[in-house]
mmCIF file with all atom_site columns, C-alpha atoms in Angstrom:
data_model
loop_
_atom_site.group_PDB
_atom_site.id
_atom_site.type_symbol
_atom_site.label_atom_id
_atom_site.label_alt_id
_atom_site.label_comp_id
_atom_site.label_asym_id
_atom_site.label_entity_id
_atom_site.label_seq_id
_atom_site.pdbx_PDB_ins_code
_atom_site.Cartn_x
_atom_site.Cartn_y
_atom_site.Cartn_z
_atom_site.occupancy
_atom_site.B_iso_or_equiv
_atom_site.pdbx_formal_charge
_atom_site.auth_seq_id
_atom_site.auth_comp_id
_atom_site.auth_asym_id
_atom_site.auth_atom_id
_atom_site.pdbx_PDB_model_num
ATOM 1   C CA . UNK U 1 1   ? 0.144   -0.147  0.001   1.00 0.00 ? 26  UNK U CA 1
ATOM 2   C CA . UNK U 1 2   ? 0.795   3.512   -0.391  1.00 0.00 ? 27  UNK U CA 1
ATOM 3   C CA . UNK U 1 3   ? 1.656   4.148   3.711   1.00 0.00 ? 28  UNK U CA 1
ATOM 4   C CA . UNK U 1 4   ? 4.145   1.168   3.593   1.00 0.00 ? 29  UNK U CA 1
ATOM 5   C CA . UNK U 1 5   ? 6.042   2.605   0.875   1.00 0.00 ? 30  UNK U CA 1
ATOM 6   C CA . UNK U 1 6   ? 5.762   6.035   2.730   1.00 0.00 ? 31  UNK U CA 1
ATOM 7   C CA . UNK U 1 7   ? 7.156   4.275   5.601   1.00 0.00 ? 32  UNK U CA 1
ATOM 8   C CA . UNK U 1 8   ? 10.144  2.407   3.140   1.00 0.00 ? 33  UNK U CA 1
ATOM 9   C CA . UNK U 1 9   ? 11.012  5.624   1.974   1.00 0.00 ? 34  UNK U CA 1
ATOM 10  C CA . UNK U 1 10  ? 11.192  7.387   5.281   1.00 0.00 ? 35  UNK U CA 1
ATOM 11  C CA . UNK U 1 11  ? 13.205  4.730   6.920   1.00 0.00 ? 36  UNK U CA 1
ATOM 12  C CA . UNK U 1 12  ? 15.577  5.071   3.854   1.00 0.00 ? 37  UNK U CA 1
ATOM 13  C CA . UNK U 1 13  ? 15.923  8.893   3.776   1.00 0.00 ? 38  UNK U CA 1
ATOM 14  C CA . UNK U 1 14  ? 13.459  11.096  6.018   1.00 0.00 ? 39  UNK U CA 1
ATOM 15  C CA . UNK U 1 15  ? 13.869  14.100  3.716   1.00 0.00 ? 40  UNK U CA 1
ATOM 16  C CA . UNK U 1 16  ? 11.811  12.136  0.910   1.00 0.00 ? 41  UNK U CA 1
ATOM 17  C CA . UNK U 1 17  ? 8.570   11.546  3.062   1.00 0.00 ? 42  UNK U CA 1
ATOM 18  C CA . UNK U 1 18  ? 7.400   15.205  2.064   1.00 0.00 ? 43  UNK U CA 1
ATOM 19  C CA . UNK U 1 19  ? 7.342   14.081  -1.427  1.00 0.00 ? 44  UNK U CA 1
ATOM 20  C CA . UNK U 1 20  ? 6.025   10.233  -0.921  1.00 0.00 ? 45  UNK U CA 1
ATOM 21  C CA . UNK U 1 21  ? 3.182   12.660  0.850   1.00 0.00 ? 46  UNK U CA 1
ATOM 22  C CA . UNK U 1 22  ? 2.703   14.659  -1.799  1.00 0.00 ? 47  UNK U CA 1
ATOM 23  C CA . UNK U 1 23  ? 2.606   11.690  -4.485  1.00 0.00 ? 48  UNK U CA 1
ATOM 24  C CA . UNK U 1 24  ? 0.401   10.067  -2.027  1.00 0.00 ? 49  UNK U CA 1
ATOM 25  C CA . UNK U 1 25  ? -2.407  12.963  -2.585  1.00 0.00 ? 50  UNK U CA 1
ATOM 26  C CA . UNK U 1 26  ? -1.696  12.893  -6.337  1.00 0.00 ? 51  UNK U CA 1
ATOM 27  C CA . UNK U 1 27  ? -2.057  9.472   -6.784  1.00 0.00 ? 52  UNK U CA 1
ATOM 28  C CA . UNK U 1 28  ? -5.504  9.400   -4.506  1.00 0.00 ? 53  UNK U CA 1
ATOM 29  C CA . UNK U 1 29  ? -6.710  12.470  -6.634  1.00 0.00 ? 54  UNK U CA 1
ATOM 30  C CA . UNK U 1 30  ? -6.554  10.315  -9.695  1.00 0.00 ? 55  UNK U CA 1
ATOM 31  C CA . UNK U 1 31  ? -7.702  7.258   -8.228  1.00 0.00 ? 56  UNK U CA 1
ATOM 32  C CA . UNK U 1 32  ? -10.876 9.300   -7.089  1.00 0.00 ? 57  UNK U CA 1
ATOM 33  C CA . UNK U 1 33  ? -10.951 10.637  -10.780 1.00 0.00 ? 58  UNK U CA 1
ATOM 34  C CA . UNK U 1 34  ? -11.023 7.115   -12.278 1.00 0.00 ? 59  UNK U CA 1
ATOM 35  C CA . UNK U 1 35  ? -13.776 5.992   -9.492  1.00 0.00 ? 60  UNK U CA 1
ATOM 36  C CA . UNK U 1 36  ? -16.049 8.968   -11.026 1.00 0.00 ? 61  UNK U CA 1
ATOM 37  C CA . UNK U 1 37  ? -15.060 8.784   -14.523 1.00 0.00 ? 62  UNK U CA 1
ATOM 38  C CA . UNK U 1 38  ? -16.276 4.985   -13.999 1.00 0.00 ? 63  UNK U CA 1
ATOM 39  C CA . UNK U 1 39  ? -19.456 5.516   -12.205 1.00 0.00 ? 64  UNK U CA 1
ATOM 40  C CA . UNK U 1 40  ? -20.367 7.963   -14.797 1.00 0.00 ? 65  UNK U CA 1
ATOM 41  C CA . UNK U 1 41  ? -19.608 5.279   -17.612 1.00 0.00 ? 66  UNK U CA 1
ATOM 42  C CA . UNK U 1 42  ? -21.291 2.548   -15.678 1.00 0.00 ? 67  UNK U CA 1
ATOM 43  C CA . UNK U 1 43  ? -24.422 5.367   -15.373 1.00 0.00 ? 68  UNK U CA 1
ATOM 44  C CA . UNK U 1 44  ? -24.745 6.140   -18.939 1.00 0.00 ? 69  UNK U CA 1
ATOM 45  C CA . UNK U 1 45  ? -24.486 2.440   -19.988 1.00 0.00 ? 70  UNK U CA 1
ATOM 46  C CA . UNK U 1 46  ? -27.760 1.826   -17.397 1.00 0.00 ? 71  UNK U CA 1
ATOM 47  C CA . UNK U 1 47  ? -29.639 4.558   -19.232 1.00 0.00 ? 72  UNK U CA 1
ATOM 48  C CA . UNK U 1 48  ? -29.094 3.151   -22.638 1.00 0.00 ? 73  UNK U CA 1
ATOM 49  C CA . UNK U 1 49  ? -29.687 -0.075  -21.515 1.00 0.00 ? 74  UNK U CA 1
ATOM 50  C CA . UNK U 1 50  ? -33.299 0.928   -20.081 1.00 0.00 ? 75  UNK U CA 1
ATOM 51  C CA . UNK U 1 51  ? -33.780 3.163   -23.424 1.00 0.00 ? 76  UNK U CA 1
ATOM 52  C CA . UNK U 1 52  ? -33.112 0.165   -25.161 1.00 0.00 ? 77  UNK U CA 1
ATOM 53  C CA . UNK U 1 53  ? -35.118 -2.275  -23.515 1.00 0.00 ? 78  UNK U CA 1
ATOM 54  C CA . UNK U 1 54  ? -38.039 0.046   -23.710 1.00 0.00 ? 79  UNK U CA 1
ATOM 55  C CA . UNK U 1 55  ? -38.216 0.651   -27.193 1.00 0.00 ? 80  UNK U CA 1
ATOM 56  C CA . UNK U 1 56  ? -38.133 -3.252  -27.269 1.00 0.00 ? 81  UNK U CA 1
ATOM 57  C CA . UNK U 1 57  ? -40.711 -3.608  -25.304 1.00 0.00 ? 82  UNK U CA 1
ATOM 58  C CA . UNK U 1 58  ? -42.866 -0.859  -27.200 1.00 0.00 ? 83  UNK U CA 1
ATOM 59  C CA . UNK U 1 59  ? -42.136 -2.805  -30.395 1.00 0.00 ? 84  UNK U CA 1
ATOM 60  C CA . UNK U 1 60  ? -43.548 -6.337  -28.974 1.00 0.00 ? 85  UNK U CA 1
ATOM 61  C CA . UNK U 1 61  ? -46.387 -4.693  -26.931 1.00 0.00 ? 86  UNK U CA 1
ATOM 62  C CA . UNK U 1 62  ? -47.202 -1.325  -28.615 1.00 0.00 ? 87  UNK U CA 1
ATOM 63  C CA . UNK U 1 63  ? -48.958 1.293   -26.106 1.00 0.00 ? 88  UNK U CA 1
ATOM 64  C CA . UNK U 1 64  ? -49.407 -1.391  -23.264 1.00 0.00 ? 89  UNK U CA 1
ATOM 65  C CA . UNK U 1 65  ? -51.400 -3.488  -25.294 1.00 0.00 ? 90  UNK U CA 1
ATOM 66  C CA . UNK U 1 66  ? -51.507 -6.759  -27.124 1.00 0.00 ? 91  UNK U CA 1
ATOM 67  C CA . UNK U 1 67  ? -50.438 -6.378  -30.322 1.00 0.00 ? 92  UNK U CA 1
ATOM 68  C CA . UNK U 1 68  ? -53.516 -8.236  -31.777 1.00 0.00 ? 93  UNK U CA 1
ATOM 69  C CA . UNK U 1 69  ? -55.329 -5.610  -30.025 1.00 0.00 ? 94  UNK U CA 1
ATOM 70  C CA . UNK U 1 70  ? -54.208 -2.622  -31.587 1.00 0.00 ? 95  UNK U CA 1
ATOM 71  C CA . UNK U 1 71  ? -52.762 -4.182  -34.753 1.00 0.00 ? 96  UNK U CA 1
ATOM 72  C CA . UNK U 1 72  ? -55.884 -4.903  -37.174 1.00 0.00 ? 97  UNK U CA 1
ATOM 73  C CA . UNK U 1 73  ? -55.524 -7.068  -40.706 1.00 0.00 ? 98  UNK U CA 1
ATOM 74  C CA . UNK U 1 74  ? -57.839 -4.617  -42.525 1.00 0.00 ? 99  UNK U CA 1
ATOM 75  C CA . UNK U 1 75  ? -54.992 -2.460  -43.523 1.00 0.00 ? 100 UNK U CA 1
ATOM 76  C CA . UNK U 1 76  ? -52.683 -5.106  -44.737 1.00 0.00 ? 101 UNK U CA 1
ATOM 77  C CA . UNK U 1 77  ? -55.773 -6.698  -46.527 1.00 0.00 ? 102 UNK U CA 1
ATOM 78  C CA . UNK U 1 78  ? -56.018 -2.720  -48.086 1.00 0.00 ? 103 UNK U CA 1
ATOM 79  C CA . UNK U 1 79  ? -52.627 -2.568  -49.053 1.00 0.00 ? 104 UNK U CA 1
ATOM 80  C CA . UNK U 1 80  ? -51.646 -6.438  -50.109 1.00 0.00 ? 105 UNK U CA 1
ATOM 81  C CA . UNK U 1 81  ? -55.169 -7.441  -51.434 1.00 0.00 ? 106 UNK U CA 1
ATOM 82  C CA . UNK U 1 82  ? -57.920 -10.095 -49.888 1.00 0.00 ? 107 UNK U CA 1
ATOM 83  C CA . UNK U 1 83  ? -55.902 -13.181 -50.724 1.00 0.00 ? 108 UNK U CA 1
ATOM 84  C CA . UNK U 1 84  ? -53.505 -11.896 -48.288 1.00 0.00 ? 109 UNK U CA 1
ATOM 85  C CA . UNK U 1 85  ? -54.561 -14.695 -45.225 1.00 0.00 ? 110 UNK U CA 1
ATOM 86  C CA . UNK U 1 86  ? -54.054 -17.164 -48.218 1.00 0.00 ? 111 UNK U CA 1
ATOM 87  C CA . UNK U 1 87  ? -50.491 -16.670 -49.479 1.00 0.00 ? 112 UNK U CA 1
ATOM 88  C CA . UNK U 1 88  ? -49.085 -16.140 -45.897 1.00 0.00 ? 113 UNK U CA 1
ATOM 89  C CA . UNK U 1 89  ? -50.541 -19.667 -45.702 1.00 0.00 ? 114 UNK U CA 1
ATOM 90  C CA . UNK U 1 90  ? -48.755 -20.999 -48.351 1.00 0.00 ? 115 UNK U CA 1
ATOM 91  C CA . UNK U 1 91  ? -45.441 -19.832 -47.190 1.00 0.00 ? 116 UNK U CA 1
ATOM 92  C CA . UNK U 1 92  ? -45.919 -21.109 -44.344 1.00 0.00 ? 117 UNK U CA 1
ATOM 93  C CA . UNK U 1 93  ? -43.685 -24.252 -42.438 1.00 0.00 ? 118 UNK U CA 1
ATOM 94  C CA . UNK U 1 94  ? -45.758 -25.872 -40.136 1.00 0.00 ? 119 UNK U CA 1
ATOM 95  C CA . UNK U 1 95  ? -43.024 -27.957 -39.145 1.00 0.00 ? 120 UNK U CA 1
ATOM 96  C CA . UNK U 1 96  ? -40.376 -25.292 -38.626 1.00 0.00 ? 121 UNK U CA 1
ATOM 97  C CA . UNK U 1 97  ? -41.201 -23.875 -34.572 1.00 0.00 ? 122 UNK U CA 1
ATOM 98  C CA . UNK U 1 98  ? -39.168 -21.232 -34.837 1.00 0.00 ? 123 UNK U CA 1
ATOM 99  C CA . UNK U 1 99  ? -40.049 -17.066 -36.081 1.00 0.00 ? 124 UNK U CA 1
ATOM 100 C CA . UNK U 1 100 ? -39.806 -16.499 -39.386 1.00 0.00 ? 125 UNK U CA 1
ATOM 101 C CA . UNK U 1 101 ? -39.867 -13.564 -41.659 1.00 0.00 ? 126 UNK U CA 1
ATOM 102 C CA . UNK U 1 102 ? -41.924 -12.989 -44.851 1.00 0.00 ? 127 UNK U CA 1
ATOM 103 C CA . UNK U 1 103 ? -42.309 -10.449 -47.348 1.00 0.00 ? 128 UNK U CA 1
ATOM 104 C CA . UNK U 1 104 ? -45.320 -9.568  -49.796 1.00 0.00 ? 129 UNK U CA 1
#
């Protein structure tokens, strides 16, 4: 530790004690600055993670409602035609349990 180093310096040459004291205060100051920077960065990352989580929650749970209650198929039928459900079923692989992205 720094105290052990100061004691060793004092035993070696008592005139170095003042320099050791000043150097110790500088080291402690720099360590405190580093601790403050680390705390700010941790807070920034936490805030960023919170924003990203809220964004993702809003994607899957828009306006705190179930998607099927908020989004209707009617606009999709108007845009892509009344045969959209049949085309989607034709693209669906019932043997695949994974999520699939389809473009129409």
